CSV table of C-alpha atoms (C1' of nucleotides) in Angstrom, one decimal:
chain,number,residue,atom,x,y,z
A,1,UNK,CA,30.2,-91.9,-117.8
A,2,UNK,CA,27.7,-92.0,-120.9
A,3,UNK,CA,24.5,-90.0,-120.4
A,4,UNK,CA,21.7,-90.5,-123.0
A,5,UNK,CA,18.1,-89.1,-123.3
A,6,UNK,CA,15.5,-90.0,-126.0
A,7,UNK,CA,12.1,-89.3,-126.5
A,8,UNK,CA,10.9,-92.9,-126.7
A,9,UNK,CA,6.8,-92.1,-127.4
A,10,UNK,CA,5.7,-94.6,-126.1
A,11,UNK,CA,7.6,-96.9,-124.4
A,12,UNK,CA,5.7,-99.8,-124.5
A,13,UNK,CA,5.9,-100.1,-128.3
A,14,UNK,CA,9.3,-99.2,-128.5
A,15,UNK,CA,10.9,-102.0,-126.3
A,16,UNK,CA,12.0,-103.7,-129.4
A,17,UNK,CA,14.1,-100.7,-129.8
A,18,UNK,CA,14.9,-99.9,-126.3
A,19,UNK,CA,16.2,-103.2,-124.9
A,20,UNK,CA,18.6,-103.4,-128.1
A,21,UNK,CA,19.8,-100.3,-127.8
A,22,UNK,CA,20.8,-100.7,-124.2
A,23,UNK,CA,22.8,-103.2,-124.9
A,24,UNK,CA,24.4,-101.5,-128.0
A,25,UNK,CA,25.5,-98.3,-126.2
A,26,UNK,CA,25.6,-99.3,-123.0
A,27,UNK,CA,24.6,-95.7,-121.7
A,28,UNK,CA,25.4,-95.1,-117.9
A,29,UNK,CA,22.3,-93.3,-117.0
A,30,UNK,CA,19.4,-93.1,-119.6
A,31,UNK,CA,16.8,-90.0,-119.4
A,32,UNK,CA,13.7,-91.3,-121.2
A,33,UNK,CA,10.6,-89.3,-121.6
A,34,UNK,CA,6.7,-89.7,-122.9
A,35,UNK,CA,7.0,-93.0,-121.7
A,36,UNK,CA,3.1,-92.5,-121.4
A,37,UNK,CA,2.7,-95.3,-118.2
A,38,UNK,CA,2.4,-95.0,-114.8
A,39,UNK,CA,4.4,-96.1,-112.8
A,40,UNK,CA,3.0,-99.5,-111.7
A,41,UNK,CA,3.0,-100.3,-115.7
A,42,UNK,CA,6.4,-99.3,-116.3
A,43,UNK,CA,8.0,-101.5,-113.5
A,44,UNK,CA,5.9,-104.2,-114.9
A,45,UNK,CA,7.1,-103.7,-117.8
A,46,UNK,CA,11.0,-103.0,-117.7
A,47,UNK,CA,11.6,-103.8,-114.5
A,48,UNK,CA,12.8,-107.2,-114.6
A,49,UNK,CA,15.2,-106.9,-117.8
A,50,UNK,CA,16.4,-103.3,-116.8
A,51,UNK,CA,17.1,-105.1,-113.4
A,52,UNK,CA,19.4,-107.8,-115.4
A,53,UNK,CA,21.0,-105.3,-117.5
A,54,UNK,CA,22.1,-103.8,-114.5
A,55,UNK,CA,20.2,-100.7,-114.4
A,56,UNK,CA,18.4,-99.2,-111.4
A,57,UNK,CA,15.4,-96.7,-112.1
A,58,UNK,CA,13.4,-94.2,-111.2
A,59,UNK,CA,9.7,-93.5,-113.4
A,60,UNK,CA,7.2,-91.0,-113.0
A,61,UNK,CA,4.3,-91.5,-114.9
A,62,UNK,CA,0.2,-90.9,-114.8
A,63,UNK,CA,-0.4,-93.3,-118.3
A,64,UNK,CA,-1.6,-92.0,-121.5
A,65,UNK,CA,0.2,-89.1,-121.7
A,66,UNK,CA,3.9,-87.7,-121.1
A,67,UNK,CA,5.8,-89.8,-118.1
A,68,UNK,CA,9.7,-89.9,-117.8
A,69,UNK,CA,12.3,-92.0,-116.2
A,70,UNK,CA,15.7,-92.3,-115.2
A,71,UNK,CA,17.8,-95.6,-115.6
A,72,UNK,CA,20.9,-95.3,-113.9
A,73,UNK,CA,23.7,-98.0,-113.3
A,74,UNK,CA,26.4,-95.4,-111.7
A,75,UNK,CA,24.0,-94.5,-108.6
A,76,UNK,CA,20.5,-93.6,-108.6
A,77,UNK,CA,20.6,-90.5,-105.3
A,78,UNK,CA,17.8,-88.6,-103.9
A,79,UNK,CA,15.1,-89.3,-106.6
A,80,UNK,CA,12.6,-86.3,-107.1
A,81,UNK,CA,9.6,-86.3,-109.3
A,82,UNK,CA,8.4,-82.7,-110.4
A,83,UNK,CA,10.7,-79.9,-109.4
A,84,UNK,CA,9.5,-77.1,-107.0
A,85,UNK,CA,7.0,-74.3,-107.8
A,86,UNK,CA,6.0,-77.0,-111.3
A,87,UNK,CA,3.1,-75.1,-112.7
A,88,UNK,CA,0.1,-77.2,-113.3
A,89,UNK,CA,-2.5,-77.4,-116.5
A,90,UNK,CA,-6.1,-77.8,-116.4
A,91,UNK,CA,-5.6,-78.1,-112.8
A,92,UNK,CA,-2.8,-80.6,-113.0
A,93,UNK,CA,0.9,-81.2,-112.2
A,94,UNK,CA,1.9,-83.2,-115.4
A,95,UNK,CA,4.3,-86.0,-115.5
A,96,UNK,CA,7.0,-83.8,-117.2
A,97,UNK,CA,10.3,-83.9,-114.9
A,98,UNK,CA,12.0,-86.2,-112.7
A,99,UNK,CA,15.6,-85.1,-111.3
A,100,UNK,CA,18.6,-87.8,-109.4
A,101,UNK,CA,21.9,-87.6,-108.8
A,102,UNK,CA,23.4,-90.3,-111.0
A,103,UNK,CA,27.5,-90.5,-110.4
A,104,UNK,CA,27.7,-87.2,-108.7
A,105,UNK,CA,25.7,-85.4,-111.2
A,106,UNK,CA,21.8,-83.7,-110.8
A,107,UNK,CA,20.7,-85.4,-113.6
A,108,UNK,CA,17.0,-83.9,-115.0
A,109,UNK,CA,15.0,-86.4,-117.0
A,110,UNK,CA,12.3,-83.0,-118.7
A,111,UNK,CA,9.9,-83.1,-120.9
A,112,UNK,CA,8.6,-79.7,-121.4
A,113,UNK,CA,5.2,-78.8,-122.6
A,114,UNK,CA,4.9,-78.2,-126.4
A,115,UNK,CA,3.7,-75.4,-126.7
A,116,UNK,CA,1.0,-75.7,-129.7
A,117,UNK,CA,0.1,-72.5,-131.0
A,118,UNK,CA,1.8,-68.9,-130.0
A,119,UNK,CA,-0.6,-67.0,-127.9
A,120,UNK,CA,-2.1,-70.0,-126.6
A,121,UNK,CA,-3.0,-71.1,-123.0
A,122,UNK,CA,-0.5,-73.8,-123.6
A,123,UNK,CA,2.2,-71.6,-124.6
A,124,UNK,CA,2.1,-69.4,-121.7
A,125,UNK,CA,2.4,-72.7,-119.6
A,126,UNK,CA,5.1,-73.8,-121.5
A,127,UNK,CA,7.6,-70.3,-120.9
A,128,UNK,CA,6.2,-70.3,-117.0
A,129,UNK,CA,7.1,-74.4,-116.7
A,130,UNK,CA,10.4,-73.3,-117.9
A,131,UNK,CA,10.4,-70.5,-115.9
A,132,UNK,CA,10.0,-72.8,-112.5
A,133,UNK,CA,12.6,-75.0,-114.2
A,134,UNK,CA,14.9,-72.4,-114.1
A,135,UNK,CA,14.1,-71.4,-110.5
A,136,UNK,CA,14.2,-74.9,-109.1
A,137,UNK,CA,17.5,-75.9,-110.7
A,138,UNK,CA,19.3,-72.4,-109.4
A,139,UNK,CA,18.6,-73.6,-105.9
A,140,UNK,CA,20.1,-77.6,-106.9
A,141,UNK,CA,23.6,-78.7,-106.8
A,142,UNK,CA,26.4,-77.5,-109.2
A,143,UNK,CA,27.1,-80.3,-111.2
A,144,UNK,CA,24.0,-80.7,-113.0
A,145,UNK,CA,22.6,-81.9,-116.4
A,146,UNK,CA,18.7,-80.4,-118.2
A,147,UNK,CA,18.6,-84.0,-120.8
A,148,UNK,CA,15.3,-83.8,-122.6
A,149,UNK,CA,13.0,-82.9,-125.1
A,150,UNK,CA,13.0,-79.1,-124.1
A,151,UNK,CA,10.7,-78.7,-127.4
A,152,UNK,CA,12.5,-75.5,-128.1
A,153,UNK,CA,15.4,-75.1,-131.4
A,154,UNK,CA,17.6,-72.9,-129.4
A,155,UNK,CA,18.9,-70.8,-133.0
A,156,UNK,CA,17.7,-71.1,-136.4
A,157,UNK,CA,20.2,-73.4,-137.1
A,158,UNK,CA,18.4,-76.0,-135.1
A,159,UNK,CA,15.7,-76.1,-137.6
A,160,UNK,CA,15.6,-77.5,-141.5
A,161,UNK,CA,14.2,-74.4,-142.7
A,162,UNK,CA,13.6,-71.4,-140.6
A,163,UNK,CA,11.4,-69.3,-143.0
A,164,UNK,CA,9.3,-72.5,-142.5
A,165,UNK,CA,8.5,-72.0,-138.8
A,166,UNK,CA,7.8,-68.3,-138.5
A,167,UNK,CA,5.3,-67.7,-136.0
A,168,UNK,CA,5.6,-71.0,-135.1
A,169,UNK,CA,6.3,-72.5,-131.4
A,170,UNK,CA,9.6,-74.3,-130.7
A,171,UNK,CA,11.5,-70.9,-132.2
A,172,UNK,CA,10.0,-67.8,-130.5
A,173,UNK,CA,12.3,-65.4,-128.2
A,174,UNK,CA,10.7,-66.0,-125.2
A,175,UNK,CA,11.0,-69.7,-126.0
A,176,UNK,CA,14.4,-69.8,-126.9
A,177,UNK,CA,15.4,-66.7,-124.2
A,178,UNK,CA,14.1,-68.9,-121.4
A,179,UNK,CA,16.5,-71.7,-122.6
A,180,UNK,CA,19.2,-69.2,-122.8
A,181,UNK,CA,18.4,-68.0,-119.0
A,182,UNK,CA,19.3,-71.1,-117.9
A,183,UNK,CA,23.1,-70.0,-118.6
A,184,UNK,CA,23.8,-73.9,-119.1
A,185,UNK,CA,26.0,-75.1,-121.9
A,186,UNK,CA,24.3,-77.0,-124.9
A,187,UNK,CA,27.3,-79.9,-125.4
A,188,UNK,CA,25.8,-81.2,-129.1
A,189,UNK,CA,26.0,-77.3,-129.9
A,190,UNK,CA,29.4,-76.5,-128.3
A,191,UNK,CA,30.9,-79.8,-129.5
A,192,UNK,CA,29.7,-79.5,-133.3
A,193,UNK,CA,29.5,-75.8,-134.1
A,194,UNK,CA,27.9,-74.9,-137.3
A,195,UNK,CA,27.2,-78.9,-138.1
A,196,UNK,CA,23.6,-79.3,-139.1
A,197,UNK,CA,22.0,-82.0,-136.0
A,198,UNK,CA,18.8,-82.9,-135.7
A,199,UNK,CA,16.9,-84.9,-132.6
A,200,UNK,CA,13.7,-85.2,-134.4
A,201,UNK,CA,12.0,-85.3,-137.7
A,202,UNK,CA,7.9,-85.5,-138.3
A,203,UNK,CA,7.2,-89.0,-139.0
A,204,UNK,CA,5.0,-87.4,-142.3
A,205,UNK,CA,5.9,-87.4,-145.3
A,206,UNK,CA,9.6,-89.1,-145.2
A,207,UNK,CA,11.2,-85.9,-143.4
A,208,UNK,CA,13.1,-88.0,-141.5
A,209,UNK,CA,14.5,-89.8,-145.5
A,210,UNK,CA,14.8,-85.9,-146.3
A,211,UNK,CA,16.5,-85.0,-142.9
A,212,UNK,CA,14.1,-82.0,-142.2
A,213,UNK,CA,14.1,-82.4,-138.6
A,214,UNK,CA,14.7,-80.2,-135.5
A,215,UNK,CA,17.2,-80.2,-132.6
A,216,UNK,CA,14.6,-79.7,-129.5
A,217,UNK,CA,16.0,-82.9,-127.5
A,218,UNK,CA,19.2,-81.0,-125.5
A,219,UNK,CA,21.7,-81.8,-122.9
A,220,UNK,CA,22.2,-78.6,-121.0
A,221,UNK,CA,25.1,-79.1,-118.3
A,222,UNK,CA,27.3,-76.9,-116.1
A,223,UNK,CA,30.7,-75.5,-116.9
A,224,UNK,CA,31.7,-78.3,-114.7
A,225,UNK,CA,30.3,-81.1,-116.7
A,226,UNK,CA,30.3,-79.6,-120.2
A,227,UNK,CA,33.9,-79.4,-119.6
A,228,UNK,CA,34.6,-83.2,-119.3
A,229,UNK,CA,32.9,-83.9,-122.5
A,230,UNK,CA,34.5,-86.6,-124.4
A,231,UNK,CA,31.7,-86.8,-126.8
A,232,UNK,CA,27.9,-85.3,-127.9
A,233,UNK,CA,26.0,-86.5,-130.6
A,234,UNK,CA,22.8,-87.7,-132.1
A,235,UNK,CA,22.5,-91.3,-132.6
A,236,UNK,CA,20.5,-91.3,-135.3
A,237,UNK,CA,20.5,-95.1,-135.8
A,238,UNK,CA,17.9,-95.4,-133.4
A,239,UNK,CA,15.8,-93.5,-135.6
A,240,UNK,CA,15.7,-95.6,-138.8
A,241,UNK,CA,14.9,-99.1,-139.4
A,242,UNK,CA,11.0,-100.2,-138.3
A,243,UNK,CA,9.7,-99.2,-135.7
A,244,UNK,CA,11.2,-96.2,-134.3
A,245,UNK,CA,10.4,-93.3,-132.1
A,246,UNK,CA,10.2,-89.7,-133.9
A,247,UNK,CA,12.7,-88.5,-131.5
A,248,UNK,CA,16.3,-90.2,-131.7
A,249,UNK,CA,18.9,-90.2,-128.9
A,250,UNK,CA,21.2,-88.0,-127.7
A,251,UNK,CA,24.3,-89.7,-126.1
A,252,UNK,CA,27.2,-87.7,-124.4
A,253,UNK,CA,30.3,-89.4,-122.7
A,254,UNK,CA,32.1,-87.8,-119.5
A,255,UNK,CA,35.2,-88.4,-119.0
A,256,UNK,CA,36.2,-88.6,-115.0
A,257,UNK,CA,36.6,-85.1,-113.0
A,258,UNK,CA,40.1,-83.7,-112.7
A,259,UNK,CA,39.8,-84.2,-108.9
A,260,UNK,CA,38.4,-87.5,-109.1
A,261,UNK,CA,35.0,-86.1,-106.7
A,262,UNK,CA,32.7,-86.4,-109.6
A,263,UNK,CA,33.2,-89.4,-111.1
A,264,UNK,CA,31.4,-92.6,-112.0
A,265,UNK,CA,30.7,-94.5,-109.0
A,266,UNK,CA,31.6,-97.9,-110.8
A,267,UNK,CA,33.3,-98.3,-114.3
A,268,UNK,CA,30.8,-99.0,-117.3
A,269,UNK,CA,31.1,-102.6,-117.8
A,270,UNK,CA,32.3,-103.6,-121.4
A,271,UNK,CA,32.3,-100.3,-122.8
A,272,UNK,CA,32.5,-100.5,-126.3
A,273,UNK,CA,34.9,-98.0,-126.5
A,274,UNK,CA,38.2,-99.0,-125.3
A,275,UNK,CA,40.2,-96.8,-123.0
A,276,UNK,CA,43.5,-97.9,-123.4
A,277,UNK,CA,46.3,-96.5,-120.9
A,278,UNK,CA,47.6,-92.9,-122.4
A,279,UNK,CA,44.9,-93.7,-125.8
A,280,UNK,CA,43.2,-90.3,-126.7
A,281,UNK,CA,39.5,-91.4,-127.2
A,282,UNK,CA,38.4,-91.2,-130.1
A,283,UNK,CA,36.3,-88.5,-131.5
A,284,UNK,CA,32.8,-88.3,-131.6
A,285,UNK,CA,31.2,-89.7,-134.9
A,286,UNK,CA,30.2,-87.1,-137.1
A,287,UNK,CA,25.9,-86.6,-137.1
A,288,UNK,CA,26.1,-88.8,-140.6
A,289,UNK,CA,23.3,-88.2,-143.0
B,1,DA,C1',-1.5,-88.6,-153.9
B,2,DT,C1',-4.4,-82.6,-153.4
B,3,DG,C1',-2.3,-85.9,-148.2
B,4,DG,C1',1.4,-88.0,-146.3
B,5,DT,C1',2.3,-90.9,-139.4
B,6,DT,C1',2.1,-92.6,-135.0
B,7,DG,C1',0.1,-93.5,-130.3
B,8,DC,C1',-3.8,-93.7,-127.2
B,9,DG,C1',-7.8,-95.9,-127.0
B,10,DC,C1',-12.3,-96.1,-129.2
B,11,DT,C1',-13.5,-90.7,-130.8
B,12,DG,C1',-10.9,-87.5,-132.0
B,13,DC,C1',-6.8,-85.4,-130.1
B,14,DA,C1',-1.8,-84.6,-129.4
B,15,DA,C1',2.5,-84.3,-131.3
DNA sequence: ATGGTTGCGCTGCAA
């Protein structure tokens, strides 16, 4: 089973890049976020090619700002926008989190407040929306999976230059101690210790030519999912070329649970990557440069 | 070149 999230912003103009991409990796279940419709605009939108390319979906979405979705072609289970106890702002309950169980796994589509400046009103939403997060999900099924942009570098390693982003959001300790709580295991970290993996890079000033990005989009699983990782990485084809979001994908591949309970409900049709009886899949490509 | 981009939506704000 292949799990994706990305950070489309906007996911009206990035269609040309969506739909292609799709069909290229043929993702299983597909956590999108700031897809900035509601939800009447983004069945209007997608809703009749995601349909044909097999995919069922789930959207939450007020327009304008944030929204996120789950596309799902393994099972699409007790959809949940929000989680329980989600803190508002200005009086609101943002479009920031939808949750399904997608081939037996709680499967979190998140897209957590950024933060803007330490100190602010902002930032003390963003650690107590993590906080609820952390709550909710402790009450939710075992095999689960946090894909998203958490808009936190979990270590200094996550970030081009960390000198450059002292005092700066996305790398405080409460930020990154409230990712930590959630006692989950970051599979792009685990998989490619010490490798330097970005998610996102400033569209200014050709950071993304430079590669002085940060890794804030995460897939934060279970024991029990992390350890049927196949493969975690950053497809950072999705982020070149014209047109593309800031944020590029993150794609990890499961293989089927030891005891057969958690698997995919149907096979991935056409997976690119062949599965040959007693063939070792192959490795994951290396985050190329 | 003394900033640099993109998206939303129509004026500046958010990221």
């Amino acid at each position: 089973m292949r799990i994706a999230t990305w950070n489309v912003n906007s996911v009206r103009m990035r269609v040309p890049r969506l739909l292609p991409w799709l069909q290229q990796r043929r993702p299983d279940v597909v956590c999108l976020q700031e897809t900035k419709l509601s939800d009447a605009a983004f069945a209007d939108l997608l809703g009749e090619q995601l349909d044909g390319l097999g995919y069922r979906f789930a959207h939450h979405g007020h327009g304008q700002w944030n929204g996120v979705a789950i596309l799902s072609r393994v099972g699409l289970d007790e959809v949940t926008p929000d989680f329980e106890g989600q803190p508002e702002y200005a009086g609101v309950v943002e479009a920031r989190a939808i949750s399904a169980t997608c081939g037996g796994v709680r499967v979190h589509s998140l897209y957590v407040p950024n933060g803007r400046t330490v100190g602010s009103d902002h930032y003390d939403y963003k650690l107590a929306w993590l906080d609820a997060l952390r709550a909710a999900v402790a009450t939710g099924p075992a095999h689960v999976a946090l894909c998203g942009d958490m808009n936190v570098a979990p270590a200094d390693a996550d970030v081009f230059d960390p000198a450059a982003y002292i005092g700066q959001t996305h790398v405080t300790g409460p930020e990154r101690d409230r990712i930590a709580a959630f006692g989950l295991v970051d599979v792009v970290r685990e998989r490619w210790p010490g490798e330097r993996v970005f998610t996102y890079w400033d569209y200014r000033a050709g950071m993304f030519h430079k590669d002085l990005g940060m890794r804030i989009d995460l897939v934060l699983t279970s024991r029990s999912v992390a350890d049927r990782v196949a493969a975690a990485w950053v497809d950072r084809q999705a982020r070149k070329g014209s047109g593309p979001s800031d944020h590029a994908p993150v794609i990890v591949d499961l293989d089927s649970a030891p005891d057969g309970d958690i698997g995919p409900v149907v096979p991935p049709p056409s997976n690119p990557v062949k599965r040959g009886r007693g063939v070792r899949l192959p490795q994951a490509p290396r985050p190329d440069k």
